[in-house]
Amino acid sequence: GNNRITTGTGSGGLNAEANLTFDGSTLALTGAATVSSTLAVSGVTTSNAGVVVDNITIDGTEIDLSSGDLTVDVAGDINLDADGGDILFKDGGTTIATLSNSSSDFVITTGVQDKDFVIKGDDNGSAITALTIDMSEAGAATFNNNIVATELDI
């Protein structure tokens, strides 16, 4: 049946005007509610309208998205702080590249045997490959154009 609660009273009371329905297995709330203590949920929490939080603490090991793209959009900077010293870029579980800290040296490693490190850009509206470092040729570097040095000390 339907129960209508118009005021919350006492410690732990519902602080809202809300319509509650209970069909024997599901409790539904229509309207706003304020919970002033810990809300413990042992099952899945579904929020189709979004979730607003101050900070997020995840006690698992991953964030999964079942479809589409994931966008991280912040007003400031994005800080990646990996105490293991490595940030891995994967595709389908295969490590394509790794950014690493090695004695405070910044190391970029390609992760697939004999695959190249390629730097691309836009030259006056045309896509170009500026530099290819060929891993199957022990790191031979092929520049698309001139190599310019301002001063050489010999």
PDB file of C-alpha atoms in Angstrom:
ATOM      1  CA  GLY A   1       0.000   0.000   0.000  1.00  0.00           C
ATOM      2  CA  ASN A   2       0.891   3.671  -0.091  1.00  0.00           C
ATOM      3  CA  ASN A   3       2.118   5.511   2.967  1.00  0.00           C
ATOM      4  CA  ARG A   4       2.436   9.302   2.996  1.00  0.00           C
ATOM      5  CA  ILE A   5       4.966  10.835   5.361  1.00  0.00           C
ATOM      6  CA  THR A   6       4.678  14.586   5.690  1.00  0.00           C
ATOM      7  CA  THR A   7       7.273  15.275   8.380  1.00  0.00           C
ATOM      8  CA  GLY A   8      10.292  13.503   9.719  1.00  0.00           C
ATOM      9  CA  THR A   9      10.499  13.422  13.495  1.00  0.00           C
ATOM     10  CA  GLY A  10      13.089  12.380  16.021  1.00  0.00           C
ATOM     11  CA  SER A  11      16.616  11.151  15.509  1.00  0.00           C
ATOM     12  CA  GLY A  12      17.002   9.402  12.183  1.00  0.00           C
ATOM     13  CA  GLY A  13      13.575  10.518  10.901  1.00  0.00           C
ATOM     14  CA  LEU A  14      12.912  11.257   7.244  1.00  0.00           C
ATOM     15  CA  ASN A  15      13.513  14.967   6.637  1.00  0.00           C
ATOM     16  CA  ALA A  16      11.266  15.486   3.640  1.00  0.00           C
ATOM     17  CA  GLU A  17       7.755  15.442   2.345  1.00  0.00           C
ATOM     18  CA  ALA A  18       7.653  12.289   0.334  1.00  0.00           C
ATOM     19  CA  ASN A  19       5.438   9.617  -1.090  1.00  0.00           C
ATOM     20  CA  LEU A  20       6.586   6.149  -0.124  1.00  0.00           C
ATOM     21  CA  THR A  21       5.277   3.016  -1.762  1.00  0.00           C
ATOM     22  CA  PHE A  22       6.093  -0.524  -0.801  1.00  0.00           C
ATOM     23  CA  ASP A  23       4.938  -3.495  -2.844  1.00  0.00           C
ATOM     24  CA  GLY A  24       6.352  -6.185  -0.583  1.00  0.00           C
ATOM     25  CA  SER A  25       9.831  -6.191  -2.144  1.00  0.00           C
ATOM     26  CA  THR A  26      10.531  -2.647  -3.375  1.00  0.00           C
ATOM     27  CA  LEU A  27      10.422   0.598  -1.405  1.00  0.00           C
ATOM     28  CA  ALA A  28       9.975   3.596  -3.711  1.00  0.00           C
ATOM     29  CA  LEU A  29      10.411   7.255  -2.737  1.00  0.00           C
ATOM     30  CA  THR A  30       9.004  10.071  -4.841  1.00  0.00           C
ATOM     31  CA  GLY A  31      10.367  13.436  -3.731  1.00  0.00           C
ATOM     32  CA  ALA A  32      13.481  14.583  -1.926  1.00  0.00           C
ATOM     33  CA  ALA A  33      14.956  13.048   1.207  1.00  0.00           C
ATOM     34  CA  THR A  34      17.837  14.038   3.471  1.00  0.00           C
ATOM     35  CA  VAL A  35      19.869  11.320   5.153  1.00  0.00           C
ATOM     36  CA  SER A  36      21.987  12.753   7.961  1.00  0.00           C
ATOM     37  CA  SER A  37      23.898   9.568   8.699  1.00  0.00           C
ATOM     38  CA  THR A  38      25.438   6.719   6.720  1.00  0.00           C
ATOM     39  CA  LEU A  39      23.229   5.161   4.072  1.00  0.00           C
ATOM     40  CA  ALA A  40      24.179   1.503   3.758  1.00  0.00           C
ATOM     41  CA  VAL A  41      23.140  -0.245   0.563  1.00  0.00           C
ATOM     42  CA  SER A  42      24.033  -3.915   0.159  1.00  0.00           C
ATOM     43  CA  GLY A  43      22.739  -4.206  -3.410  1.00  0.00           C
ATOM     44  CA  VAL A  44      23.274  -2.237  -6.602  1.00  0.00           C
ATOM     45  CA  THR A  45      22.461   1.471  -6.514  1.00  0.00           C
ATOM     46  CA  THR A  46      20.983   2.774  -9.774  1.00  0.00           C
ATOM     47  CA  SER A  47      20.916   6.489 -10.473  1.00  0.00           C
ATOM     48  CA  ASN A  48      19.748   7.319 -13.983  1.00  0.00           C
ATOM     49  CA  ALA A  49      19.795  11.074 -13.402  1.00  0.00           C
ATOM     50  CA  GLY A  50      23.440  11.310 -12.244  1.00  0.00           C
ATOM     51  CA  VAL A  51      25.237  11.364  -8.925  1.00  0.00           C
ATOM     52  CA  VAL A  52      26.610  14.462  -7.211  1.00  0.00           C
ATOM     53  CA  VAL A  53      29.399  13.853  -4.672  1.00  0.00           C
ATOM     54  CA  ASP A  54      32.158  15.872  -3.042  1.00  0.00           C
ATOM     55  CA  ASN A  55      34.835  13.145  -3.136  1.00  0.00           C
ATOM     56  CA  ILE A  56      34.813   9.564  -4.389  1.00  0.00           C
ATOM     57  CA  THR A  57      36.469   6.708  -2.534  1.00  0.00           C
ATOM     58  CA  ILE A  58      36.552   3.422  -4.430  1.00  0.00           C
ATOM     59  CA  ASP A  59      37.343   0.319  -2.423  1.00  0.00           C
ATOM     60  CA  GLY A  60      37.393  -1.915  -5.523  1.00  0.00           C
ATOM     61  CA  THR A  61      40.023  -1.985  -8.251  1.00  0.00           C
ATOM     62  CA  GLU A  62      38.263  -0.761 -11.380  1.00  0.00           C
ATOM     63  CA  ILE A  63      35.641   1.491 -12.927  1.00  0.00           C
ATOM     64  CA  ASP A  64      33.690  -0.268 -15.694  1.00  0.00           C
ATOM     65  CA  LEU A  65      31.619   1.334 -18.435  1.00  0.00           C
ATOM     66  CA  SER A  66      29.425  -1.131 -20.327  1.00  0.00           C
ATOM     67  CA  SER A  67      29.162   0.924 -23.529  1.00  0.00           C
ATOM     68  CA  GLY A  68      30.215   4.202 -25.129  1.00  0.00           C
ATOM     69  CA  ASP A  69      33.043   6.555 -24.222  1.00  0.00           C
ATOM     70  CA  LEU A  70      34.067   7.769 -20.761  1.00  0.00           C
ATOM     71  CA  THR A  71      34.784  11.485 -20.432  1.00  0.00           C
ATOM     72  CA  VAL A  72      36.699  12.967 -17.528  1.00  0.00           C
ATOM     73  CA  ASP A  73      36.023  16.709 -17.567  1.00  0.00           C
ATOM     74  CA  VAL A  74      37.474  18.891 -14.812  1.00  0.00           C
ATOM     75  CA  ALA A  75      37.749  22.634 -14.248  1.00  0.00           C
ATOM     76  CA  GLY A  76      41.434  22.337 -13.317  1.00  0.00           C
ATOM     77  CA  ASP A  77      44.187  19.838 -14.090  1.00  0.00           C
ATOM     78  CA  ILE A  78      43.988  16.048 -14.276  1.00  0.00           C
ATOM     79  CA  ASN A  79      46.591  14.476 -12.003  1.00  0.00           C
ATOM     80  CA  LEU A  80      47.590  10.861 -12.501  1.00  0.00           C
ATOM     81  CA  ASP A  81      49.491   9.725  -9.397  1.00  0.00           C
ATOM     82  CA  ALA A  82      50.594   6.107  -9.730  1.00  0.00           C
ATOM     83  CA  ASP A  83      52.755   5.029  -6.797  1.00  0.00           C
ATOM     84  CA  GLY A  84      53.931   2.060  -8.878  1.00  0.00           C
ATOM     85  CA  GLY A  85      55.522   4.557 -11.295  1.00  0.00           C
ATOM     86  CA  ASP A  86      53.752   3.278 -14.437  1.00  0.00           C
ATOM     87  CA  ILE A  87      50.741   4.440 -16.443  1.00  0.00           C
ATOM     88  CA  LEU A  88      49.659   1.829 -18.978  1.00  0.00           C
ATOM     89  CA  PHE A  89      47.661   2.472 -22.158  1.00  0.00           C
ATOM     90  CA  LYS A  90      45.736  -0.655 -23.132  1.00  0.00           C
ATOM     91  CA  ASP A  91      43.439  -1.710 -25.948  1.00  0.00           C
ATOM     92  CA  GLY A  92      41.451  -4.902 -25.440  1.00  0.00           C
ATOM     93  CA  GLY A  93      43.764  -5.874 -22.569  1.00  0.00           C
ATOM     94  CA  THR A  94      46.957  -5.498 -24.633  1.00  0.00           C
ATOM     95  CA  THR A  95      49.422  -2.906 -23.329  1.00  0.00           C
ATOM     96  CA  ILE A  96      50.091  -0.574 -26.268  1.00  0.00           C
ATOM     97  CA  ALA A  97      52.351   1.887 -24.408  1.00  0.00           C
ATOM     98  CA  THR A  98      53.624   2.652 -20.928  1.00  0.00           C
ATOM     99  CA  LEU A  99      54.647   5.929 -19.326  1.00  0.00           C
ATOM    100  CA  SER A 100      57.128   5.181 -16.535  1.00  0.00           C
ATOM    101  CA  ASN A 101      59.277   6.767 -13.872  1.00  0.00           C
ATOM    102  CA  SER A 102      62.763   5.268 -13.862  1.00  0.00           C
ATOM    103  CA  SER A 103      65.029   7.006 -11.318  1.00  0.00           C
ATOM    104  CA  SER A 104      63.128  10.241 -12.121  1.00  0.00           C
ATOM    105  CA  ASP A 105      63.681   9.753 -15.881  1.00  0.00           C
ATOM    106  CA  PHE A 106      60.455   9.932 -17.908  1.00  0.00           C
ATOM    107  CA  VAL A 107      60.306   6.792 -20.058  1.00  0.00           C
ATOM    108  CA  ILE A 108      57.872   6.115 -22.909  1.00  0.00           C
ATOM    109  CA  THR A 109      57.773   2.460 -23.946  1.00  0.00           C
ATOM    110  CA  THR A 110      55.874   0.905 -26.840  1.00  0.00           C
ATOM    111  CA  GLY A 111      54.286  -2.313 -25.659  1.00  0.00           C
ATOM    112  CA  VAL A 112      53.899  -4.423 -28.779  1.00  0.00           C
ATOM    113  CA  GLN A 113      56.896  -6.119 -30.409  1.00  0.00           C
ATOM    114  CA  ASP A 114      58.306  -4.265 -33.447  1.00  0.00           C
ATOM    115  CA  LYS A 115      55.585  -1.584 -33.396  1.00  0.00           C
ATOM    116  CA  ASP A 116      56.731   1.981 -33.974  1.00  0.00           C
ATOM    117  CA  PHE A 117      56.565   5.196 -31.996  1.00  0.00           C
ATOM    118  CA  VAL A 118      54.903   7.756 -34.262  1.00  0.00           C
ATOM    119  CA  ILE A 119      54.474  11.508 -33.797  1.00  0.00           C
ATOM    120  CA  LYS A 120      51.722  13.003 -35.976  1.00  0.00           C
ATOM    121  CA  GLY A 121      50.401  16.502 -36.390  1.00  0.00           C
ATOM    122  CA  ASP A 122      48.573  18.996 -38.572  1.00  0.00           C
ATOM    123  CA  ASP A 123      50.567  21.020 -41.112  1.00  0.00           C
ATOM    124  CA  ASN A 124      48.363  23.795 -42.525  1.00  0.00           C
ATOM    125  CA  GLY A 125      45.280  21.568 -42.514  1.00  0.00           C
ATOM    126  CA  SER A 126      47.004  18.396 -43.695  1.00  0.00           C
ATOM    127  CA  ALA A 127      47.659  15.405 -41.444  1.00  0.00           C
ATOM    128  CA  ILE A 128      51.352  14.541 -41.395  1.00  0.00           C
ATOM    129  CA  THR A 129      53.656  12.043 -39.737  1.00  0.00           C
ATOM    130  CA  ALA A 130      56.463  14.204 -38.395  1.00  0.00           C
ATOM    131  CA  LEU A 131      58.620  11.440 -36.915  1.00  0.00           C
ATOM    132  CA  THR A 132      58.623   7.655 -36.865  1.00  0.00           C
ATOM    133  CA  ILE A 133      60.930   5.727 -34.561  1.00  0.00           C
ATOM    134  CA  ASP A 134      61.099   2.235 -36.027  1.00  0.00           C
ATOM    135  CA  MET A 135      61.316  -0.369 -33.242  1.00  0.00           C
ATOM    136  CA  SER A 136      61.896  -3.234 -35.705  1.00  0.00           C
ATOM    137  CA  GLU A 137      65.040  -1.368 -36.820  1.00  0.00           C
ATOM    138  CA  ALA A 138      66.544  -0.827 -33.334  1.00  0.00           C
ATOM    139  CA  GLY A 139      64.997   2.656 -33.060  1.00  0.00           C
ATOM    140  CA  ALA A 140      65.976   4.104 -36.438  1.00  0.00           C
ATOM    141  CA  ALA A 141      64.397   7.587 -36.657  1.00  0.00           C
ATOM    142  CA  THR A 142      62.766   8.834 -39.838  1.00  0.00           C
ATOM    143  CA  PHE A 143      61.883  12.514 -39.938  1.00  0.00           C
ATOM    144  CA  ASN A 144      59.360  13.740 -42.492  1.00  0.00           C
ATOM    145  CA  ASN A 145      61.406  16.855 -43.188  1.00  0.00           C
ATOM    146  CA  ASN A 146      64.556  18.695 -42.187  1.00  0.00           C
ATOM    147  CA  ILE A 147      66.280  18.416 -38.836  1.00  0.00           C
ATOM    148  CA  VAL A 148      67.151  21.901 -37.598  1.00  0.00           C
ATOM    149  CA  ALA A 149      69.686  22.584 -34.867  1.00  0.00           C
ATOM    150  CA  THR A 150      70.327  26.127 -33.648  1.00  0.00           C
ATOM    151  CA  GLU A 151      73.865  25.531 -32.377  1.00  0.00           C
ATOM    152  CA  LEU A 152      76.214  22.585 -32.247  1.00  0.00           C
ATOM    153  CA  ASP A 153      79.057  22.336 -29.738  1.00  0.00           C
ATOM    154  CA  ILE A 154      81.761  20.078 -31.139  1.00  0.00           C
TER     155      ILE A 154
END
